[in-house]
Tab-separated table of N, CA and C in Angstrom:
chain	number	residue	atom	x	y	z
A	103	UNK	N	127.717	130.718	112.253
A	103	UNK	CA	128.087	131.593	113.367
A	103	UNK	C	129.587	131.503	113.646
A	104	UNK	N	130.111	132.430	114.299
A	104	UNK	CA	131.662	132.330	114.567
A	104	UNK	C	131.671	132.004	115.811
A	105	UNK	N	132.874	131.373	115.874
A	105	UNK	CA	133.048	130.553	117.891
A	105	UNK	C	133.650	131.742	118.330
A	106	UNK	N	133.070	131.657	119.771
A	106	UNK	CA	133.512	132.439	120.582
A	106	UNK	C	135.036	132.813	120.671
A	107	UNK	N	135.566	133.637	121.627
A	107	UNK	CA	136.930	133.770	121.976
A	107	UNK	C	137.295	132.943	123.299
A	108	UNK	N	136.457	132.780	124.126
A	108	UNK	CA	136.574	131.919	125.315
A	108	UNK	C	136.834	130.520	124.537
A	109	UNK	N	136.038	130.053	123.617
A	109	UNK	CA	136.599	128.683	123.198
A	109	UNK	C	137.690	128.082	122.638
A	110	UNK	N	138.402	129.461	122.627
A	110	UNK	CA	139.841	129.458	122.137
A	110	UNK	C	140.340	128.636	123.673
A	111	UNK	N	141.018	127.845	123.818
A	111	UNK	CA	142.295	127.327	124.806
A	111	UNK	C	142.933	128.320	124.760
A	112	UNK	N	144.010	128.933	123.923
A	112	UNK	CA	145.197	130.030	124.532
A	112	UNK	C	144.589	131.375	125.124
A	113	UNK	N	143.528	131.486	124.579
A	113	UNK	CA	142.949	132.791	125.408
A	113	UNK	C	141.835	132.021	126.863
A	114	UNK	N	141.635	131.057	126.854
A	114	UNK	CA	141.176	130.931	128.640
A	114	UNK	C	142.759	130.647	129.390
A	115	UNK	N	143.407	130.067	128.803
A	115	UNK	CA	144.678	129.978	129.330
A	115	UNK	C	145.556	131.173	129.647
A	116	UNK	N	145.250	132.554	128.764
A	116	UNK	CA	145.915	133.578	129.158
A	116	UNK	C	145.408	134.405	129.857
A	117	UNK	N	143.743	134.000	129.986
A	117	UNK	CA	142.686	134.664	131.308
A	117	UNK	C	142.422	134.095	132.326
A	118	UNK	N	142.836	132.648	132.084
A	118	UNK	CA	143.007	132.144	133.448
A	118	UNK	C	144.455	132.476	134.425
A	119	UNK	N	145.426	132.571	133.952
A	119	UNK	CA	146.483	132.943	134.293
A	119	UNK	C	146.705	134.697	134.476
A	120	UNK	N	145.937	135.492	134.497
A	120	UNK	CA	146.247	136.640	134.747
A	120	UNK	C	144.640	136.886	135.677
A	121	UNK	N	144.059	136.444	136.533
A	121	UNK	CA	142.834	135.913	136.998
A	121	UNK	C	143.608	135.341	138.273
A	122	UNK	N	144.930	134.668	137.711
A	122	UNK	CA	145.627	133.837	139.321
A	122	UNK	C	146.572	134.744	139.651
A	123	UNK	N	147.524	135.400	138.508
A	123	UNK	CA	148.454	137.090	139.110
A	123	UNK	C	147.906	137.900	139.868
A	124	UNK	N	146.552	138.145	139.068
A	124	UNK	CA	145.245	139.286	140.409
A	124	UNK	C	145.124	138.648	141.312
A	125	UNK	N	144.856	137.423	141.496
A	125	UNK	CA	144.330	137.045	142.879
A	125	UNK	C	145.738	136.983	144.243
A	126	UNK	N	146.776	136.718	143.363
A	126	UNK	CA	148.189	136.459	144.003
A	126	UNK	C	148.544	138.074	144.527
A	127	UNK	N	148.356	138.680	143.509
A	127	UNK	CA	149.544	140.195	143.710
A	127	UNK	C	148.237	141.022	145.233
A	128	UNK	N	146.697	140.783	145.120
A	128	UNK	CA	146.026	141.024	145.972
A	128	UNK	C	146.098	140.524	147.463
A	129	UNK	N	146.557	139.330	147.365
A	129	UNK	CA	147.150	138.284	148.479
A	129	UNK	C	148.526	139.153	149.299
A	130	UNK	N	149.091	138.602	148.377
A	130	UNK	CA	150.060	139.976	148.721
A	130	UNK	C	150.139	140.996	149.581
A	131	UNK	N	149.013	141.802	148.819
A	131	UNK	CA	148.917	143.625	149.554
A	131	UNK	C	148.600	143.262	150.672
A	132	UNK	N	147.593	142.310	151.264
A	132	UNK	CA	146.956	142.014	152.102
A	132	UNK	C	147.772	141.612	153.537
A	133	UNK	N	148.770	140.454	152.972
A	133	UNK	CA	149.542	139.725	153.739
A	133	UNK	C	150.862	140.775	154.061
A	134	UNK	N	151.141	142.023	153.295
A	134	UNK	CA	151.900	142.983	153.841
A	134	UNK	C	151.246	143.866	154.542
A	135	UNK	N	149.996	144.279	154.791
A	135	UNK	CA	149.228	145.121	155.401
A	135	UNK	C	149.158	144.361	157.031
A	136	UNK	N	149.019	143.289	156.681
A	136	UNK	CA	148.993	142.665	158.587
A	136	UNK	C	150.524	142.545	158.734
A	137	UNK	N	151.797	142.481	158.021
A	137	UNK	CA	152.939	142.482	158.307
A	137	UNK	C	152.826	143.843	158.868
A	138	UNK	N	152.652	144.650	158.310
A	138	UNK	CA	152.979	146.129	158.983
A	138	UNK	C	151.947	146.466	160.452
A	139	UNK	N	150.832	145.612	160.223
A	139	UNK	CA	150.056	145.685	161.789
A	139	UNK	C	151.071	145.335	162.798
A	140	UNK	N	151.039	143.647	162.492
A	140	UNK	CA	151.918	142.758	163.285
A	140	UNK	C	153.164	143.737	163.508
A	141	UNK	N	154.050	144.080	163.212
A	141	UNK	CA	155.297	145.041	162.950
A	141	UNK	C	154.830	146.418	164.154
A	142	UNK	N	153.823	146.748	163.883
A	142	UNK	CA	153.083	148.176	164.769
A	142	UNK	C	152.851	147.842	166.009
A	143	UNK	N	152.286	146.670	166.317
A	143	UNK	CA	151.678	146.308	167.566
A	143	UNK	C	153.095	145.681	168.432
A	144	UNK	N	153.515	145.316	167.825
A	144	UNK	CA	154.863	144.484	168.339
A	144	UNK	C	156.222	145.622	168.930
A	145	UNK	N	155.894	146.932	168.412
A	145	UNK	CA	156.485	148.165	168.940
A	145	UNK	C	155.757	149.261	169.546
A	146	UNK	N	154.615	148.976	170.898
A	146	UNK	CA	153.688	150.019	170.979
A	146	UNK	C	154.787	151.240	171.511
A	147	UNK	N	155.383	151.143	171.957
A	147	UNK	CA	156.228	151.948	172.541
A	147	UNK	C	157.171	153.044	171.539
A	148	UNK	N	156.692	152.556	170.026
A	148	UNK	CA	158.030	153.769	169.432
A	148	UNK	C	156.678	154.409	168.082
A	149	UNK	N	154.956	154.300	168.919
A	149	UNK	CA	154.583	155.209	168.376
A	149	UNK	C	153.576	156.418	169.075
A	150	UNK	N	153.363	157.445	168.951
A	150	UNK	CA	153.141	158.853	169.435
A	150	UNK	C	151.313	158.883	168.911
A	151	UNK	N	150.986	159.238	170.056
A	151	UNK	CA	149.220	159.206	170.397
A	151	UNK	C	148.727	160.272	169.154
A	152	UNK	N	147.740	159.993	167.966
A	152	UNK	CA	147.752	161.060	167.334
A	152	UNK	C	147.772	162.828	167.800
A	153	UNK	N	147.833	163.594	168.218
A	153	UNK	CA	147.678	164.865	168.176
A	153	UNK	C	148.311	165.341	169.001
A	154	UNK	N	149.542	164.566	169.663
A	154	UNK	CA	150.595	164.426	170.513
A	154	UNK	C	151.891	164.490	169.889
A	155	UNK	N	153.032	165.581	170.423
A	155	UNK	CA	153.888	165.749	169.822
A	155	UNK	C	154.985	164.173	170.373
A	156	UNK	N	156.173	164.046	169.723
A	156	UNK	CA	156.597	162.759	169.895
A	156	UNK	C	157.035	162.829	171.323
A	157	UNK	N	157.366	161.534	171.944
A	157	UNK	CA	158.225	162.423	173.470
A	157	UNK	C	156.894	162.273	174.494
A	158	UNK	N	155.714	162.876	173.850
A	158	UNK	CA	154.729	163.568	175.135
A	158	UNK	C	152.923	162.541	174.535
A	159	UNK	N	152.847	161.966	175.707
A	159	UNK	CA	151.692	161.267	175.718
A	159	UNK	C	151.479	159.894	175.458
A	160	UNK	N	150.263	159.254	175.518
A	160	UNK	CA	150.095	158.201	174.938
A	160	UNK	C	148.855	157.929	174.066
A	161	UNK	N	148.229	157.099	173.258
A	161	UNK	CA	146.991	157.170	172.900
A	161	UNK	C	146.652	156.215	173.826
A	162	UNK	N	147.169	155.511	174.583
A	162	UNK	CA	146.032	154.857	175.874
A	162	UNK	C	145.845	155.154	176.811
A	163	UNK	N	146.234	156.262	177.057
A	163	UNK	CA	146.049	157.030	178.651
A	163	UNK	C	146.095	158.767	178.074
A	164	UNK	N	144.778	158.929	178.036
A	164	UNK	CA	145.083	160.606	177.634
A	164	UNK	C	145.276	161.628	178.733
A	165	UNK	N	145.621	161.065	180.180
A	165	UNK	CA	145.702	161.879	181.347
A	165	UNK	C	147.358	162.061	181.249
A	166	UNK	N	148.032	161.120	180.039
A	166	UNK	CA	149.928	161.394	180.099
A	166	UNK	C	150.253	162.726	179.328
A	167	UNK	N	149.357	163.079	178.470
A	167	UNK	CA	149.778	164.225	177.159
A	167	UNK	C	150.812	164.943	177.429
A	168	UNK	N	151.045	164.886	178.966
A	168	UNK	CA	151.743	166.343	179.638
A	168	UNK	C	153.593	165.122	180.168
A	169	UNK	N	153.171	163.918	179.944
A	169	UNK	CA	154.452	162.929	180.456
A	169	UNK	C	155.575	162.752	179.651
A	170	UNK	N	156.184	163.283	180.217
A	170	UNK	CA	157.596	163.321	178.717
A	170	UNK	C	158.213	161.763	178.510
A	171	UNK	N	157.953	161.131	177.655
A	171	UNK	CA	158.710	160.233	176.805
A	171	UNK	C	159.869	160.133	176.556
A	172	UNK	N	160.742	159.137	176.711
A	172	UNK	CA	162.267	159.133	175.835
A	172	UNK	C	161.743	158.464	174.537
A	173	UNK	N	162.680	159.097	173.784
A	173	UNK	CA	162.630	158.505	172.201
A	173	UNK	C	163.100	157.172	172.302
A	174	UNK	N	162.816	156.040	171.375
A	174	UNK	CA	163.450	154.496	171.210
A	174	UNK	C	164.258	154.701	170.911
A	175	UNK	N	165.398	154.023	171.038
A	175	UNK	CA	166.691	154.061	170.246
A	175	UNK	C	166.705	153.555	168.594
A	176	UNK	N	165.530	153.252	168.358
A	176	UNK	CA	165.291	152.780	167.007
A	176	UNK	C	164.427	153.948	166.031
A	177	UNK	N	164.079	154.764	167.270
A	177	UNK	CA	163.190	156.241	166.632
A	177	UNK	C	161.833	156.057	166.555
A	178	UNK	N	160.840	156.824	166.557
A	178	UNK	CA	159.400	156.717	166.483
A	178	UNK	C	158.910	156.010	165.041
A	179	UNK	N	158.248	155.629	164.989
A	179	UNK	CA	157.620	154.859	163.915
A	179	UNK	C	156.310	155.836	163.311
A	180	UNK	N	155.920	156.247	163.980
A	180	UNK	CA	154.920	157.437	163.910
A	180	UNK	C	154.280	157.802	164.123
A	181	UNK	N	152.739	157.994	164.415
A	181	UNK	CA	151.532	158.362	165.030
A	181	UNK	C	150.256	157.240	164.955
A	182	UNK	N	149.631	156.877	165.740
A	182	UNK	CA	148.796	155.859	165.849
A	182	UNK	C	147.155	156.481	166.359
A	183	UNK	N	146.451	156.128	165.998
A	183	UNK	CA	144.921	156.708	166.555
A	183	UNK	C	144.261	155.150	166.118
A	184	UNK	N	143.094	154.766	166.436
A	184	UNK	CA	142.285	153.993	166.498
A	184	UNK	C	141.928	153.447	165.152
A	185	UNK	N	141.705	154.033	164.426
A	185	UNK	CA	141.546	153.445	163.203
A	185	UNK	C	142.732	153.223	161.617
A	186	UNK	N	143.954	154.237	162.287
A	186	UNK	CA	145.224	154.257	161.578
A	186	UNK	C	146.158	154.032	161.628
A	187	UNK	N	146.958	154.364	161.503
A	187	UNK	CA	148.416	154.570	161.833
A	187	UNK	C	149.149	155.277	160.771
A	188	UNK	N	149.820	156.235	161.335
A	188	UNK	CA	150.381	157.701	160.236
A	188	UNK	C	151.820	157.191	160.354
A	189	UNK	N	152.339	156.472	159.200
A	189	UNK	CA	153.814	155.633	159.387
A	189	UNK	C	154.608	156.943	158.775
A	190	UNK	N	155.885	157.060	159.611
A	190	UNK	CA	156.787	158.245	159.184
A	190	UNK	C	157.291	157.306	157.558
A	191	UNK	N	157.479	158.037	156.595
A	191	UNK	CA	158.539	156.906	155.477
A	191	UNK	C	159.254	156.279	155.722
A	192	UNK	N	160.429	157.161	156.636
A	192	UNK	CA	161.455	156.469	157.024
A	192	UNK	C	161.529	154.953	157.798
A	193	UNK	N	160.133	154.978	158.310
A	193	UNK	CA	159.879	153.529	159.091
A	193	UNK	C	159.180	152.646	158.496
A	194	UNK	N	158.209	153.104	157.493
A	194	UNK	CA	157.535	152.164	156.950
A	194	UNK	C	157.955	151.089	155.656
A	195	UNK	N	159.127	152.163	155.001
A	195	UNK	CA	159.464	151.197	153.704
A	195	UNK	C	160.773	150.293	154.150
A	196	UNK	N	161.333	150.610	155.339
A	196	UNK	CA	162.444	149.432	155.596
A	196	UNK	C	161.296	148.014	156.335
A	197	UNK	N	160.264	148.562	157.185
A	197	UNK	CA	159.283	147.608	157.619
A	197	UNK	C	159.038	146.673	156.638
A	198	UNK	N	158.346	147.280	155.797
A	198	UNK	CA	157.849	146.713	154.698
A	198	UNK	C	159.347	145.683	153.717
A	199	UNK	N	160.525	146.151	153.462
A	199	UNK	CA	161.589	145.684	153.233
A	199	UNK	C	162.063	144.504	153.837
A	200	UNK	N	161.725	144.481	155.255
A	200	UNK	CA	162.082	143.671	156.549
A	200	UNK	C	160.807	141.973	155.729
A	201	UNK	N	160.210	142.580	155.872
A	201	UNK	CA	158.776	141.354	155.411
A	201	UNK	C	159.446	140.779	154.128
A	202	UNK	N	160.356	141.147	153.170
A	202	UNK	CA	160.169	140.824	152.171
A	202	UNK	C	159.208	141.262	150.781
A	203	UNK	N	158.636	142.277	151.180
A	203	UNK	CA	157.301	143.255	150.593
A	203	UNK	C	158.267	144.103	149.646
A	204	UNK	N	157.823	144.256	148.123
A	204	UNK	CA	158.036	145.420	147.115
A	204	UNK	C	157.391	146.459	147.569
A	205	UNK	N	158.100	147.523	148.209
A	205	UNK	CA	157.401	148.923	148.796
A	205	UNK	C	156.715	149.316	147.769
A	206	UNK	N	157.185	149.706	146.416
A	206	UNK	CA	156.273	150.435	145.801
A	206	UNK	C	155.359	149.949	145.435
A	207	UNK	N	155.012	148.332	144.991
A	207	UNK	CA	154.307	147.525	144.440
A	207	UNK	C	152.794	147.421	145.711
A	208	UNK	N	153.497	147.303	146.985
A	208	UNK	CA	152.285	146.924	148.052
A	208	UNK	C	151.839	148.502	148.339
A	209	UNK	N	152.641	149.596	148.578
A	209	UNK	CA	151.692	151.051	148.361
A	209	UNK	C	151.139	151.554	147.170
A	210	UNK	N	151.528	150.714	145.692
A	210	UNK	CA	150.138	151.085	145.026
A	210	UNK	C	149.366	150.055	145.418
A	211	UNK	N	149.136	148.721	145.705
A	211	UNK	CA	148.333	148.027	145.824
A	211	UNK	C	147.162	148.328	147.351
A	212	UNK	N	147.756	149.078	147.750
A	212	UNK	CA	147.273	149.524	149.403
A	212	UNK	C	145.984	150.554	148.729
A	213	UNK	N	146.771	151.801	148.029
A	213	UNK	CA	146.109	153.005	147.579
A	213	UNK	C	144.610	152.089	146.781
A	214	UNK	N	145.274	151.599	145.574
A	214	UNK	CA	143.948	150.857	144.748
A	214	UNK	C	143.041	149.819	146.008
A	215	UNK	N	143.445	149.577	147.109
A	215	UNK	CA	142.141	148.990	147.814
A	215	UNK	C	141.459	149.827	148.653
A	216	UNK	N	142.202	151.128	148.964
A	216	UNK	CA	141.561	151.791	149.442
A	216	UNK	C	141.994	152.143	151.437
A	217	UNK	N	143.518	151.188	151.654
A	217	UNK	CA	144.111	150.845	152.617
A	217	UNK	C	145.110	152.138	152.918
A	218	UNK	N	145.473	152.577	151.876
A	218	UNK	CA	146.424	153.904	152.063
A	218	UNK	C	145.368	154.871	151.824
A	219	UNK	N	145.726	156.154	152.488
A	219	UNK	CA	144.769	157.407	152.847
A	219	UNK	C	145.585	158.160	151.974
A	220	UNK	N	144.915	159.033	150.758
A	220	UNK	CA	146.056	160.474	150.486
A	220	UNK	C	146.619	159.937	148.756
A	221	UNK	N	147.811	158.905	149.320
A	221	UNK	CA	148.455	158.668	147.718
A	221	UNK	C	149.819	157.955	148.569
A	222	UNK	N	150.678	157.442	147.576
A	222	UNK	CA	151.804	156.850	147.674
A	222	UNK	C	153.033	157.680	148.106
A	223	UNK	N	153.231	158.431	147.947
A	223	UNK	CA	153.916	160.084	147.715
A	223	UNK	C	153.797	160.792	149.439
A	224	UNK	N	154.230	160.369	150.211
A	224	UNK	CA	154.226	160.996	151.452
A	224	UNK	C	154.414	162.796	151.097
A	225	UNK	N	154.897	162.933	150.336
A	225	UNK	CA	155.031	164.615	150.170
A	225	UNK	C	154.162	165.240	149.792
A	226	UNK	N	153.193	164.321	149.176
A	226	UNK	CA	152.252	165.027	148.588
A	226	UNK	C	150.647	164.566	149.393
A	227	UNK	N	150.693	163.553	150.019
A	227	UNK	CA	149.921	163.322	151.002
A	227	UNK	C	149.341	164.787	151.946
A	228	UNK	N	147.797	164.643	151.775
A	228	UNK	CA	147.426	165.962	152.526
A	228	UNK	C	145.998	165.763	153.713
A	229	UNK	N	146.595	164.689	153.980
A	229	UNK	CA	145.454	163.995	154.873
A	229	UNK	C	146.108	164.462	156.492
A	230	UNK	N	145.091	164.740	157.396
A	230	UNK	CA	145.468	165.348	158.665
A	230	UNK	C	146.221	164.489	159.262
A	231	UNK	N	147.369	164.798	159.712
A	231	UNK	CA	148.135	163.968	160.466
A	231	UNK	C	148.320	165.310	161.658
A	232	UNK	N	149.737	165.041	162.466
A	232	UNK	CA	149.828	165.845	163.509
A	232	UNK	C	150.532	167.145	162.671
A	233	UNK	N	150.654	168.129	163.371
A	233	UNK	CA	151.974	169.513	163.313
A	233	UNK	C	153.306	168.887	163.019
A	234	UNK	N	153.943	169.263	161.731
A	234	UNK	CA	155.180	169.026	161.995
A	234	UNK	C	156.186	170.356	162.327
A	235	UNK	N	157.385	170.021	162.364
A	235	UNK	CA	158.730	171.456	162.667
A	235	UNK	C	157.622	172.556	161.779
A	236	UNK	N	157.894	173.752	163.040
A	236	UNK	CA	157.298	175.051	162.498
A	236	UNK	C	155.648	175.076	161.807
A	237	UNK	N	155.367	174.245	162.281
A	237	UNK	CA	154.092	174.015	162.007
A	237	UNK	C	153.599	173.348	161.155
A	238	UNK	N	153.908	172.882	160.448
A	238	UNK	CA	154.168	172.626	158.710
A	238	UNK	C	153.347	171.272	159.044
A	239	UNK	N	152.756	170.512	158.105
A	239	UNK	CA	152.303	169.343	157.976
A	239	UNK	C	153.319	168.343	157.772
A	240	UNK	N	152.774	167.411	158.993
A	240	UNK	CA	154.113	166.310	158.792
A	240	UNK	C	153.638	165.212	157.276
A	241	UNK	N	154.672	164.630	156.978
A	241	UNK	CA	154.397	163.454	155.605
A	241	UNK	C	154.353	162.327	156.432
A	242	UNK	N	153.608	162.101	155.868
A	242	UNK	CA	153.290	160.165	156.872
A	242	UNK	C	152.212	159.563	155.229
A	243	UNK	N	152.837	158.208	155.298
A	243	UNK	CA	151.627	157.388	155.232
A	243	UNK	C	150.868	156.863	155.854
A	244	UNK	N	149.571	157.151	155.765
A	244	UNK	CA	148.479	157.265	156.317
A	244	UNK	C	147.363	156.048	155.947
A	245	UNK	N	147.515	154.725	156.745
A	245	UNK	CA	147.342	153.546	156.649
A	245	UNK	C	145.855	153.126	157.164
A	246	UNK	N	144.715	152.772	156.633
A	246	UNK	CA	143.968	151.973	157.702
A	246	UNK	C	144.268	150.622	158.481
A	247	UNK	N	143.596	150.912	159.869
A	247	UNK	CA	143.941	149.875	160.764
A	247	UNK	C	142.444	148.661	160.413
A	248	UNK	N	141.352	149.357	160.795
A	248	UNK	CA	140.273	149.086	160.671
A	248	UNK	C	138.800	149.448	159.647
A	249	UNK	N	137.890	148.812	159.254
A	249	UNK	CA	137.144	149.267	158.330
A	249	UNK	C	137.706	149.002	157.310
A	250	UNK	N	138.415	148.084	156.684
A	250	UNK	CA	138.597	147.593	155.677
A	250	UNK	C	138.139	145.958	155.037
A	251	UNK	N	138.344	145.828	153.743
A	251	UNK	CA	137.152	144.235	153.662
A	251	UNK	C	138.597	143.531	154.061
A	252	UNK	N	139.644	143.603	154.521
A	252	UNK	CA	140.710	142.945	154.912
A	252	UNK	C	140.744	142.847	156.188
A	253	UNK	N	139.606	143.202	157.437
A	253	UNK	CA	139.916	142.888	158.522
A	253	UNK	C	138.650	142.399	159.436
């Protein structure tokens, strides 16, 4: 009979070691996904109640919709509802930068768990977010908060 390939040493050694990259680079996505919570919650104030233009409302008091807002001096971060958060680009990949996080590396790793809504590609993202200028669909990444095996 012929020996297996597992009884080879350099091949459990090169499946054990790419077995600890998966488990690491997954660690990862994970530990940047609560960076960007932690990061969200820590600014409730510079994000906009989903279906609320920026400026006007809150998602914890839906009797404000009509209360005009000043903008942060740091700018909105983006739209928040209960189970998401719709991160403008512009806020999410310096966030993510801020942590120490490879943006592109942790939004494919987000998409493949199933944590990003849509795709990596805010432009091409076609998942409901709010109205943007002239009506147009705004680009956001479109994040789960909750309902994931990460929380």
């Amino acid at each position: 009979p012929l020996p297996s390939l597992m009884d080879d040493p350099a091949i459990k050694a090169v499946l054990s070691a790419a077995v600890d990259h998966a488990s690491r680079a997954s660690d990862r996505a994970k530990q940047a996904w609560q960076h960007a919570i932690s990061f969200a919650q820590a600014r409730p104030d510079q994000w906009v109640a989903w279906g609320c233009e920026p400026g006007y409302g809150d998602a914890d008091d839906s009797d404000s919709k009509e209360a005009k807002r000043r903008e942060p001096t740091t700018g909105w971060l983006g739209w928040r509802a209960r189970e998401q958060l719709g991160w403008l680009p512009s806020q999410l990949r310096p966030a993510l930068t801020d942590g120490n996080f490879n943006t592109e590396t942790i939004l494919r790793a987000w998409l493949d768990a199933g944590i990003l809504v849509g795709g990596t590609d805010p432009q091409k993202v076609e998942c409901g977010g709010p109205a943007g200028p002239e009506g147009g669909r705004r680009r956001l990444y479109v994040m789960k908060v909750v309902g994931t095996s990460w929380d």
